[in-house]
């Protein structure tokens, strides 16, 4: 039993954080808003240099062979920087889905080629899970992973129809996707397809939860700065207990979301078939903390918090969006509820990590 | 990261489970805030000590098992699972014990720890005074040095367990010219010493769970001072750290309560008319689990040589507010019957101990430093918000 990250994992996170602090400035985020692509291609190259393309690809497929526990801290760092590009989803959701397809001996001739392109950073892929009404950055994806019942299709973007939607978060680029499914594009179906979609939902919710952790921390960072700099009645506003407690409430919640998200990452890595409740818990708790952070931070900034000019909106609006993607509260609470009321659910203090291990933690049918 | 127990940890769990199954009293003991209940709980401490289960993290020489914190968590999980009695000596074993281990001399450890472990000496705590509550540095109770002794004069209040306990530890002003945090020392005082008057204070449930202690020229040997003269504040902060931090409220307590809440929710089934209750039950279960996961994280960090930081102040807010939500939700589930103090066997079966727990939960956000003070500490020391 060791619920800590290794020094390597932590220093990798710190290195990424340091790079993002330097490169993902609020000015550069705002300059993306005025472009059609919404992305900074030079930055994407820098991220690729960190190995994002191959990190969650097993060594047998020429990847780095890391797992979700290694990656969850990096996703958190991307959230803290409010990084607009969908690199977390690409590494944590899209890539593992393609790897799963190959692992099961499914797919068509294109899958390996597309995965190779992802590893090399030359191809971009987005996934359209039915739980999300839109796909973020679909227009810059070369390939799209699409759902048709339990079927999974891999289609070149040119063969789909995209309809753009404006997001409350100017950093996001949403589109709804329509396509004509055919046997040429189908790479999985039936029970295997359903299983792939379910695992994808869990990895998507985990990716959101991890970024929400980082976003919450990013909001705290700005509030500390503002409450120190801004003076009223001749002193910093952060001196007032009413202001302090707005942030203390967020900090308390955040402290108790972190281990929940890390446990979800561990469970999804070692026992993906049994990760539903751990992931749903993580998504519910991370969204709750982030929504409180968003609310309290606007209050703390006063009228400035309600302006377009204030950079706080970059983080706050991302929280609003991510809190609901990959399953909103209603979806995840229902999953938790169903699990909790199962007659054979393992409840109580002796089952924190399952009967004997996380791999048998959900039930023993 | 490896979230699996080792075979040795599984074996440890099996061992304590088996021992508890044989030894836990079949009928619940009376409250330790009654005379007979206190005696029964002392007896239980003696039973635990005989099995070397009194404080598993202590070295064997002091009656412990030299366990690490993960094993301590496993012990606690099994302890609450078995419904074993509350620890009447928690002030001693969870608060003073760790402080003695860190700051006590070998002679002091030998004098106090075995008797604490065996249940022969039960401890009360003496921090607050009538004018030193949240502002603990305003302590005025004096301990004047007179040769090899201290002479104590003044008053303590809200001293938990002081009515029936044998000893009290507390902070006293040893330098009469000092102010605030300076000039305080931590001193251990036998409650049967000449010059001590204990006046019980009835708590919300009517039982004398705490007391006022009056000191009138009470003489104790200088040997009873823990750490150096004038170092009391720092030592007290270390104790408060244990209290707010890891030991006082182990996660198993809340996981067990949340588990019972889920059972109550299932039993009430179709009778539940308030749709917000389902959400509250889920929240309670998730929060109890989050608290457990966080504690495993902290225990792992400490086992690897790390230390508890100011984030420990988050613990106390989290568990005390969770405890209130758990019990408020149970009260809602019981509806209008929630006000009944169970007396008959049927009532006890139907209503359980929820009302008692509900009342006790009200004290959580107050003791061990009010949650308002904790929020200030978090904002200033953990987040770095401005003090002035």
XYZ file of C-alpha atoms in Angstrom:
753
model
C 0.000 0.000 0.000
C 1.603 3.218 -1.130
C -0.658 6.106 -2.118
C 2.093 8.446 -3.287
C 3.490 9.461 -6.636
C 7.117 8.680 -7.376
C 9.729 11.432 -7.524
C 9.935 10.855 -11.284
C 6.207 11.348 -11.710
C 6.286 14.538 -9.663
C 9.294 16.027 -11.412
C 7.806 15.265 -14.835
C 4.725 17.163 -13.739
C 6.852 20.055 -12.445
C 8.768 20.271 -15.717
C 5.548 20.408 -17.745
C 4.093 23.003 -15.369
C 7.175 25.201 -15.700
C 7.002 25.023 -19.502
C 3.280 25.831 -19.552
C 3.653 28.787 -17.180
C 6.163 30.299 -19.592
C 4.390 29.482 -22.843
C 0.657 29.523 -22.119
C 0.268 33.150 -21.083
C -3.149 34.746 -20.903
C -2.139 37.091 -23.757
C -1.356 34.132 -25.965
C -4.589 32.393 -24.982
C -6.525 35.536 -25.926
C -4.728 35.768 -29.257
C -5.960 32.245 -30.070
C -9.535 33.517 -29.666
C -9.178 35.652 -32.776
C -8.085 32.762 -34.978
C -10.162 30.148 -36.780
C -8.024 27.243 -35.609
C -7.913 28.337 -31.959
C -4.597 26.562 -31.569
C -0.957 27.533 -31.202
C 0.930 25.141 -33.481
C 4.338 25.965 -31.992
C 3.080 25.090 -28.545
C 1.649 21.813 -29.803
C 5.157 20.917 -31.014
C 6.534 21.652 -27.544
C 3.883 19.450 -25.936
C 4.694 16.716 -28.440
C 8.339 16.991 -27.368
C 7.195 15.952 -23.875
C 6.071 12.684 -25.426
C 2.332 13.228 -25.172
C 1.731 11.333 -28.430
C 3.292 8.083 -27.275
C 3.030 8.271 -23.506
C 0.019 5.983 -23.053
C 0.969 3.678 -25.922
C 2.457 0.352 -24.783
C 6.078 -0.352 -25.594
C 4.964 -3.216 -27.817
C 3.389 -0.598 -30.098
C 6.473 1.662 -29.964
C 5.101 3.867 -27.191
C 6.546 4.931 -23.834
C 4.325 2.464 -21.972
C 3.209 4.805 -19.186
C -0.217 4.526 -17.577
C -3.055 6.746 -16.376
C -1.428 7.216 -12.959
C 1.643 8.660 -14.675
C -0.512 10.867 -16.856
C -3.097 12.170 -14.376
C -0.649 14.701 -12.911
C 0.163 15.989 -16.403
C -3.535 16.423 -17.160
C -3.828 18.370 -13.922
C -0.932 20.630 -14.946
C -2.610 21.309 -18.310
C -5.784 22.286 -16.473
C -3.904 24.610 -14.142
C -2.530 26.424 -17.195
C -6.024 26.484 -18.802
C -4.344 25.065 -21.905
C -6.848 25.411 -24.780
C -5.540 22.660 -27.093
C -7.187 19.248 -26.559
C -3.909 17.450 -25.874
C -5.145 15.819 -22.659
C -8.093 14.228 -24.414
C -5.927 13.182 -27.322
C -3.396 11.420 -25.079
C -5.754 10.135 -22.405
C -8.891 9.219 -24.374
C -8.237 8.967 -28.121
C -4.904 7.161 -28.026
C -5.928 4.483 -25.478
C -9.080 3.821 -27.521
C -7.034 3.110 -30.649
C -4.639 0.983 -28.587
C -7.592 -1.002 -27.178
C -8.885 -1.586 -30.718
C -5.532 -2.989 -31.812
C -5.183 -5.001 -28.593
C -8.419 -6.785 -29.377
C -7.267 -7.524 -32.887
C -9.998 -5.291 -34.271
C -9.888 -2.410 -36.679
C -9.121 -1.974 -40.319
C -5.961 -1.120 -42.174
C -6.094 2.502 -41.121
C -5.977 2.105 -37.332
C -2.264 1.337 -37.053
C -1.441 4.124 -39.490
C -3.554 6.645 -37.578
C -1.985 5.587 -34.277
C 1.491 5.940 -35.776
C 0.555 9.461 -36.850
C -0.641 10.284 -33.346
C 2.585 8.972 -31.843
C 4.618 11.022 -34.289
C 2.457 14.103 -33.707
C 1.658 14.372 -37.406
C -1.977 13.246 -37.179
C -4.760 14.642 -35.067
C -7.778 12.584 -33.976
C -10.930 13.513 -32.049
C -13.557 11.276 -30.486
C -17.326 11.851 -30.525
C -18.873 10.019 -27.600
C -22.683 10.169 -27.576
C -22.665 11.564 -24.043
C -21.204 14.792 -25.429
C -23.376 16.800 -27.835
C -20.321 18.327 -29.512
C -16.696 17.511 -30.252
C -14.067 20.009 -29.196
C -11.615 20.940 -32.011
C -13.257 18.499 -34.438
C -12.456 20.853 -37.317
C -8.699 20.441 -36.889
C -8.811 16.655 -36.461
C -7.680 14.640 -39.466
C -9.678 11.654 -38.288
C -12.753 11.244 -36.138
C -13.818 8.315 -33.960
C -17.599 8.130 -34.170
C -20.404 6.150 -32.617
C -23.291 4.362 -34.301
C -25.115 2.264 -31.708
C -22.427 -0.018 -30.304
C -20.331 0.410 -33.416
C -17.125 2.381 -33.506
C -16.203 4.099 -36.766
C -12.959 5.739 -37.833
C -13.532 8.287 -40.563
C -11.488 10.981 -42.233
C -12.851 14.407 -41.390
C -13.447 15.208 -45.068
C -16.098 12.476 -45.162
C -18.092 13.972 -42.299
C -20.249 17.052 -41.933
C -19.343 19.450 -39.156
C -21.593 22.153 -37.797
C -19.852 24.709 -35.602
C -21.241 25.871 -32.270
C -19.933 28.745 -30.222
C -18.899 27.792 -26.685
C -19.243 30.021 -23.630
C -15.486 29.420 -23.356
C -13.840 31.308 -26.240
C -10.904 28.859 -26.060
C -13.072 25.961 -27.165
C -14.043 25.126 -30.747
C -17.162 22.996 -30.770
C -18.789 21.149 -33.629
C -21.527 18.587 -33.977
C -20.662 15.796 -36.385
C -22.826 13.811 -38.827
C -21.602 10.984 -41.036
C -22.737 7.983 -43.037
C -21.636 4.823 -41.258
C -20.499 2.020 -43.547
C -18.737 -1.287 -43.211
C -15.579 0.375 -44.573
C -15.427 2.811 -41.684
C -16.469 0.452 -38.886
C -13.638 -0.766 -36.646
C -15.615 -2.422 -33.822
C -19.171 -3.445 -33.041
C -21.403 -5.464 -30.710
C -20.211 -6.264 -27.233
C -16.625 -5.270 -28.034
C -17.823 -1.913 -29.332
C -19.972 -1.269 -26.272
C -17.027 -2.089 -24.015
C -14.738 0.273 -25.901
C -17.272 3.099 -25.613
C -17.706 2.480 -21.899
C -13.959 2.556 -21.249
C -13.764 5.697 -23.378
C -16.400 7.407 -21.279
C -14.471 6.605 -18.119
C -11.203 7.898 -19.530
C -12.987 11.021 -20.788
C -14.565 11.705 -17.407
C -11.199 11.111 -15.746
C -9.522 13.540 -18.176
C -12.121 16.180 -17.303
C -11.811 15.549 -13.564
C -8.025 15.843 -13.648
C -8.164 19.089 -15.603
C -10.821 20.440 -13.237
C -8.404 19.799 -10.346
C -5.812 21.915 -12.116
C -8.317 24.592 -13.087
C -9.428 24.879 -9.447
C -5.811 25.334 -8.383
C -5.311 27.899 -11.159
C -8.300 29.871 -9.889
C -6.966 29.790 -6.319
C -3.589 31.058 -7.584
C -5.208 34.099 -9.182
C -7.458 34.839 -6.235
C -4.527 34.840 -3.812
C -2.717 37.300 -6.060
C -5.721 39.576 -6.533
C -6.716 39.599 -2.855
C -3.147 40.637 -1.990
C -2.839 43.348 -4.657
C -6.277 44.901 -4.432
C -6.646 47.383 -1.559
C -9.817 48.859 -0.050
C -10.220 50.705 3.250
C -6.446 51.119 3.150
C -5.564 47.440 3.255
C -5.499 44.330 1.079
C -8.970 42.836 0.663
C -7.558 39.395 1.498
C -7.128 40.511 5.116
C -10.868 40.207 5.637
C -12.052 36.880 6.987
C -15.114 36.882 4.747
C -12.763 37.012 1.748
C -10.326 34.479 3.212
C -13.078 31.991 3.849
C -14.257 32.111 0.221
C -10.926 30.587 -0.749
C -10.508 28.356 2.324
C -13.766 26.631 1.369
C -12.392 25.932 -2.094
C -9.053 24.727 -0.712
C -10.747 22.247 1.645
C -12.791 20.758 -1.176
C -9.780 20.578 -3.473
C -7.692 18.711 -0.877
C -10.334 15.993 -0.755
C -10.875 15.751 -4.506
C -7.227 15.047 -5.287
C -6.998 11.548 -3.759
C -10.382 10.667 -5.266
C -9.160 11.556 -8.762
C -5.864 9.723 -8.207
C -7.712 6.615 -6.999
C -9.877 6.805 -10.123
C -6.774 7.010 -12.328
C -5.272 4.010 -10.552
C -8.473 1.979 -10.842
C -8.947 2.846 -14.512
C -5.337 1.783 -15.102
C -5.299 -1.538 -13.224
C -8.931 -2.608 -13.447
C -10.732 -0.655 -16.194
C -13.803 -2.903 -16.148
C -14.427 -1.984 -12.541
C -13.615 1.719 -12.663
C -17.147 3.101 -13.093
C -17.839 4.114 -9.504
C -14.319 5.447 -8.873
C -14.478 7.583 -12.022
C -17.992 8.838 -11.333
C -16.988 9.794 -7.793
C -13.991 11.678 -9.187
C -16.018 13.542 -11.793
C -18.773 14.557 -9.346
C -16.310 15.750 -6.702
C -13.970 17.552 -9.128
C -16.882 19.330 -10.798
C -18.295 20.385 -7.442
C -14.980 21.873 -6.291
C -14.411 23.611 -9.614
C -17.898 25.114 -9.716
C -17.423 26.459 -6.195
C -14.036 27.870 -7.191
C -15.587 29.548 -10.230
C -18.396 31.054 -8.199
C -16.293 32.232 -5.266
C -13.517 33.611 -7.456
C -15.862 35.915 -9.345
C -17.203 37.151 -6.007
C -13.664 37.699 -4.719
C -12.765 39.798 -7.772
C -15.802 42.069 -7.343
C -16.884 43.982 -10.448
C -13.590 43.082 -12.154
C -14.636 39.437 -11.979
C -17.633 40.258 -14.147
C -15.578 41.798 -16.973
C -14.291 40.447 -20.268
C -10.947 42.094 -19.505
C -10.306 40.053 -16.370
C -8.277 36.924 -17.187
C -10.142 34.961 -14.545
C -12.791 34.171 -17.180
C -10.309 31.896 -18.995
C -10.378 29.454 -16.054
C -13.936 30.009 -14.881
C -15.523 29.331 -18.253
C -13.440 26.210 -18.757
C -14.769 24.952 -15.420
C -18.316 25.624 -16.576
C -17.706 23.584 -19.727
C -15.678 20.669 -18.320
C -17.974 20.214 -15.313
C -20.641 18.924 -17.679
C -18.777 17.148 -20.453
C -18.176 13.398 -20.306
C -21.245 13.001 -18.106
C -22.890 15.672 -15.992
C -23.763 15.375 -12.307
C -27.020 13.604 -13.081
C -25.336 10.891 -15.130
C -22.533 10.226 -12.659
C -24.723 10.428 -9.558
C -27.034 7.866 -11.088
C -24.108 5.548 -11.702
C -22.960 6.019 -8.093
C -26.454 5.470 -6.817
C -26.908 2.269 -8.777
C -23.596 0.954 -7.476
C -24.284 1.972 -3.876
C -27.636 0.196 -3.736
C -26.500 -3.077 -5.256
C -27.231 -5.861 -2.796
C -23.636 -7.089 -3.074
C -21.912 -3.672 -2.986
C -18.898 -3.739 -0.679
C -19.620 -0.889 1.718
C -17.892 0.057 4.927
C -14.465 0.907 6.275
C -12.819 -2.414 5.467
C -13.525 -2.069 1.733
C -11.791 1.214 0.861
C -9.644 -0.709 -1.599
C -11.940 -3.645 -2.303
C -12.299 -7.022 -0.675
C -8.658 -7.848 -1.155
C -7.668 -5.423 -3.896
C -9.096 -2.837 -6.258
C -9.509 -5.494 -8.931
C -12.366 -7.033 -6.936
C -13.675 -3.859 -5.413
C -17.016 -3.421 -7.127
C -18.832 -6.670 -6.603
C -18.407 -10.399 -6.678
C -21.308 -11.536 -8.796
C 1.604 4.088 -6.300
C 0.294 0.687 -5.310
C -3.183 0.598 -3.805
C -3.031 -3.040 -2.780
C -2.480 -4.339 0.714
C 0.483 -6.632 1.217
C -0.048 -10.190 2.400
C 1.291 -9.116 5.802
C -1.331 -6.353 5.939
C -4.071 -8.829 5.050
C -2.804 -11.122 7.810
C -2.763 -8.236 10.276
C -6.383 -7.441 9.392
C -7.393 -11.060 9.900
C -5.651 -11.163 13.275
C -7.347 -8.078 14.711
C -10.696 -9.107 13.236
C -10.496 -12.469 14.977
C -9.468 -10.907 18.299
C -12.263 -8.333 18.184
C -14.857 -10.990 17.328
C -13.989 -12.761 20.576
C -13.451 -9.755 22.827
C -15.813 -6.899 21.880
C -18.602 -6.672 24.492
C -21.866 -8.093 23.128
C -24.013 -5.281 24.522
C -22.909 -1.660 24.057
C -21.300 -0.069 27.143
C -22.990 2.828 28.927
C -21.652 6.278 27.960
C -18.163 6.982 29.299
C -19.567 10.234 30.625
C -21.353 8.278 33.367
C -19.559 6.774 36.375
C -20.369 3.147 35.557
C -19.812 3.707 31.839
C -16.407 5.251 32.521
C -15.427 2.245 34.625
C -16.635 -0.152 31.920
C -14.664 1.717 29.253
C -11.556 1.645 31.469
C -12.007 -2.094 31.755
C -12.220 -2.314 27.962
C -8.952 -0.361 27.679
C -7.378 -2.954 29.993
C -8.702 -5.738 27.779
C -7.237 -4.058 24.710
C -3.918 -3.598 26.510
C -3.760 -7.276 27.476
C -4.018 -8.176 23.799
C -1.386 -5.508 22.973
C -4.002 -3.692 20.910
C -4.083 -0.504 23.029
C -2.044 1.607 20.632
C -0.635 -0.461 17.828
C 1.702 2.253 16.539
C 3.684 2.424 19.774
C 6.901 0.452 20.257
C 6.511 -2.978 21.835
C 8.309 -1.820 24.969
C 5.365 0.509 25.657
C 2.706 -2.095 25.034
C 2.325 -1.425 21.330
C 3.171 -3.415 18.206
C 5.440 -0.998 16.365
C 2.913 -0.776 13.524
C 3.142 1.786 10.749
C 0.299 4.170 9.952
C -1.200 1.950 7.244
C -1.549 -0.842 9.805
C -3.043 1.669 12.222
C -5.674 2.516 9.585
C -6.420 -1.183 9.099
C -6.751 -1.559 12.868
C -9.207 1.347 12.974
C -11.224 -0.041 10.062
C -11.672 -3.347 11.843
C -12.302 -1.610 15.164
C -15.248 0.397 13.804
C -16.462 -2.510 11.709
C -16.716 -4.573 14.918
C -18.617 -1.816 16.711
C -16.052 -1.771 19.519
C -16.411 0.821 22.331
C -15.224 4.408 21.879
C -11.782 5.105 23.336
C -12.220 6.734 26.742
C -8.504 7.526 26.809
C -8.365 9.261 23.435
C -6.896 12.434 24.984
C -4.049 10.267 26.226
C -3.399 7.794 23.467
C -4.095 9.986 20.439
C -3.002 13.422 21.661
C -0.610 13.248 24.595
C 0.950 9.915 23.619
C 2.425 11.046 20.299
C 3.633 14.274 21.963
C 5.320 12.326 24.758
C 7.017 10.132 22.169
C 8.405 13.208 20.459
C 9.214 15.552 23.349
C 9.335 13.399 26.494
C 12.507 12.241 28.230
C 13.084 8.491 28.545
C 12.093 8.763 32.229
C 8.867 10.569 31.354
C 7.982 8.034 28.688
C 8.604 5.178 31.108
C 6.501 6.875 33.779
C 3.487 7.857 31.702
C 3.137 5.753 28.568
C 2.717 2.236 30.013
C 0.044 3.444 32.454
C -1.684 5.229 29.582
C -1.535 2.138 27.415
C -2.898 -0.117 30.158
C -5.882 2.121 30.912
C -4.694 2.641 34.496
C -4.357 6.355 33.868
C -7.052 8.062 31.799
C -6.333 11.578 30.565
C -8.294 14.795 30.313
C -7.104 17.819 28.367
C -6.753 21.340 29.699
C -6.297 23.923 26.994
C -9.118 26.458 27.233
C -9.725 29.005 29.969
C -12.731 31.274 30.455
C -10.932 34.031 28.532
C -8.734 31.860 26.349
C -10.843 29.859 23.918
C -10.113 30.365 20.237
C -7.474 32.844 21.461
C -5.459 30.218 23.284
C -2.411 32.465 23.650
C -4.423 34.486 26.194
C -3.856 31.708 28.776
C -3.435 33.079 32.313
C -3.417 29.949 34.496
C -0.018 30.204 36.269
C 2.564 27.626 37.183
C 5.238 29.284 39.334
C 8.540 27.526 39.802
C 9.370 26.754 43.453
C 12.508 24.640 43.657
C 11.761 21.246 42.154
C 8.063 21.968 41.932
C 5.533 24.110 40.150
C 2.741 25.803 42.078
C -0.347 26.118 39.889
C -3.124 28.675 40.314
C -5.986 29.492 37.999
C -8.734 27.849 36.020
C -9.271 25.636 32.980
C -12.571 25.005 31.248
C -14.127 22.650 28.671
C -11.754 19.933 29.886
C -13.010 16.811 28.146
C -13.268 13.666 30.362
C -12.015 15.630 33.428
C -14.924 14.502 35.626
C -13.741 10.891 35.936
C -10.203 11.031 34.507
C -7.008 10.538 36.514
C -4.725 13.130 34.919
C -4.909 16.325 32.920
C -2.346 17.780 30.520
C -2.423 21.443 29.680
C -0.681 24.708 28.981
C 0.300 26.938 31.891
C 2.060 30.303 32.108
C 5.416 29.553 33.741
C 6.852 33.022 33.123
C 4.555 35.515 34.880
C 6.083 38.433 32.964
C 5.448 36.841 29.576
C 2.690 37.571 27.107
C 0.876 35.654 24.404
C 2.663 32.583 22.998
C 5.843 33.041 24.990
C 6.387 31.845 28.560
C 3.953 28.917 28.355
C 4.864 25.365 29.357
C 3.158 22.025 28.994
C 2.585 20.380 32.375
C 0.959 17.101 33.399
C -1.150 17.260 36.577
C -2.780 14.444 38.597
C -6.431 15.284 39.154
C -6.311 13.945 42.719
C -3.678 16.509 43.768
C -4.453 18.714 46.758
C -5.955 22.057 45.725
C -7.810 20.807 42.658
C -11.562 21.233 42.335
C -13.370 19.723 39.383
C -16.817 21.101 38.582
C -18.673 18.993 35.997
C -20.402 20.753 33.099
C -23.366 19.009 31.521
C -23.163 18.840 27.729
C -26.059 19.114 25.287
C -27.028 15.491 26.040
C -27.198 16.193 29.781
C -24.075 14.196 30.683
C -20.933 15.748 32.213
C -18.583 15.196 29.241
C -16.409 18.107 30.248
C -15.596 20.134 33.347
C -14.082 23.242 34.825
C -10.896 22.661 36.786
C -9.857 25.093 39.527
C -6.219 25.087 40.670
C -5.537 26.486 44.141
C -1.819 26.247 45.049
C -1.558 22.846 43.378
C 1.985 21.495 43.686
C 3.429 19.189 41.010
C 7.048 18.072 40.543
C 9.021 19.841 37.793
C 9.463 16.336 36.341
C 5.883 16.715 35.053
C 6.846 19.426 32.581
C 6.962 18.108 29.021
C 9.691 19.722 26.909
C 11.544 22.850 27.988
C 10.210 25.693 30.085
C 8.548 28.217 27.774
C 8.279 25.728 24.898
C 4.658 24.907 25.631
C 3.156 26.717 22.684
C 5.172 24.860 20.070
C 4.509 21.532 21.759
C 0.806 22.321 21.962
C 0.769 23.126 18.274
C 2.276 19.704 17.614
C -0.479 18.092 19.708
C -3.133 20.159 17.972
C -1.614 18.982 14.709
C -2.206 15.364 15.699
C -5.704 16.263 16.817
C -6.684 18.051 13.647
C -4.529 15.882 11.515
C -4.382 12.192 11.421
C -5.204 10.520 14.662
C -8.211 11.861 16.471
C -10.840 11.093 13.891
C -9.854 8.112 11.849
C -11.740 7.713 8.566
C -13.217 4.356 9.579
C -15.500 6.139 12.039
C -17.171 8.080 9.233
C -17.120 5.233 6.726
C -18.960 3.080 9.229
C -21.501 5.869 9.870
C -21.972 6.397 6.115
C -22.452 2.664 5.655
C -25.129 2.644 8.361
C -26.726 5.647 6.668
C -26.961 3.726 3.383
C -28.597 0.849 5.286
C -31.084 3.255 6.879
C -31.825 4.745 3.460
C -32.459 1.277 2.016
C -34.711 0.354 4.936
C -36.802 3.483 4.555
C -37.180 2.727 0.842
C -40.472 3.984 -0.551
C -41.278 5.994 2.558
C -38.775 8.671 1.563
C -40.632 11.694 0.254
C -37.847 14.300 0.266
C -35.942 13.976 -3.045
C -32.891 15.791 -1.659
C -32.170 12.899 0.691
C -30.835 10.619 -2.029
C -28.298 13.258 -3.012
C -27.251 13.721 0.623
C -26.785 9.971 1.158
C -24.566 9.786 -1.927
C -22.598 12.809 -0.813
C -22.046 11.360 2.669
C -20.819 8.072 1.277
C -18.488 9.752 -1.209
C -17.127 12.210 1.351
C -16.407 9.458 3.878
C -14.524 7.587 1.194
C -12.681 10.757 0.143
C -11.600 11.272 3.747
C -10.312 7.703 3.899
C -8.406 8.081 0.635
C -6.896 11.341 1.798
C -5.788 9.745 5.051
C -4.172 6.837 3.210
C -2.377 9.408 1.095
C -1.102 11.250 4.176
C -0.143 8.006 5.903
C 1.778 6.890 2.814
C 3.540 10.230 2.654
C 4.531 10.063 6.341
C 5.652 6.452 5.979
C 7.954 7.589 3.181
C 9.491 10.225 5.456
C 7.350 13.228 4.519
C 5.628 15.493 7.020
C 2.137 16.888 7.638
C 1.847 20.465 6.423
C -0.710 23.218 6.976
C -3.121 21.232 4.754
C -3.902 19.247 7.928
C -6.166 22.151 8.895
C -8.429 21.056 6.036
C -9.059 17.712 7.786
C -10.883 19.103 10.721
C -13.268 21.182 8.638
C -13.912 18.299 6.286
C -14.693 15.587 8.825
C -16.668 17.811 11.189
C -18.935 19.134 8.435
C -19.281 15.654 6.931
C -20.281 14.308 10.361
C -23.017 16.927 10.597
C -24.316 16.076 7.110
C -24.331 12.331 7.869
C -26.351 12.842 11.039
C -28.661 15.513 9.616
C -29.471 13.125 6.779
C -30.174 10.316 9.245
C -32.470 12.657 11.190
C -34.339 13.453 7.956
C -34.688 9.749 7.211
C -36.146 9.146 10.664
C -38.556 12.039 10.166
C -40.707 13.086 13.103
C -39.525 10.067 15.117
C -35.990 11.474 15.119
C -36.668 13.428 18.326
C -37.415 10.301 20.363
C -34.649 9.362 22.776
C -34.606 5.581 22.395
C -35.252 3.685 25.646
C -37.063 0.444 24.889
C -35.371 -2.375 22.999
C -37.673 -1.758 20.009
C -36.846 1.935 19.946
C -33.144 1.222 20.201
C -33.399 -1.179 17.241
C -35.448 1.227 15.147
C -33.760 4.507 15.950
C -30.218 3.377 16.731
C -27.813 5.934 18.153
C -28.462 8.556 15.485
C -29.885 11.183 17.848
C -26.900 10.873 20.173
C -24.547 11.111 17.208
C -26.457 14.080 15.848
C -26.015 15.974 19.093
C -22.334 15.092 19.309
C -21.807 16.143 15.678
C -22.798 19.699 16.658
C -19.582 19.953 18.679
C -17.285 18.906 15.814
C -16.967 22.307 14.140
C -16.181 23.846 17.564
C -13.667 21.692 19.413
C -10.004 21.290 18.485
C -10.073 24.861 17.128
C -13.293 26.222 15.632
C -13.770 25.838 11.908
C -13.659 29.633 11.527
C -10.158 29.623 13.035
C -9.225 26.673 10.787
C -10.354 28.620 7.736
C -8.139 31.532 8.777
C -5.209 29.148 9.184
C -5.839 27.615 5.759
C -6.131 31.014 4.087
C -3.012 32.432 5.730
C -0.629 29.508 6.178
C -1.635 27.150 3.406
C -2.725 29.617 0.708
C -0.595 32.588 1.777
C -3.332 35.217 1.904
C -2.371 38.488 3.636
C -2.603 38.738 7.441
C -2.601 42.529 7.631
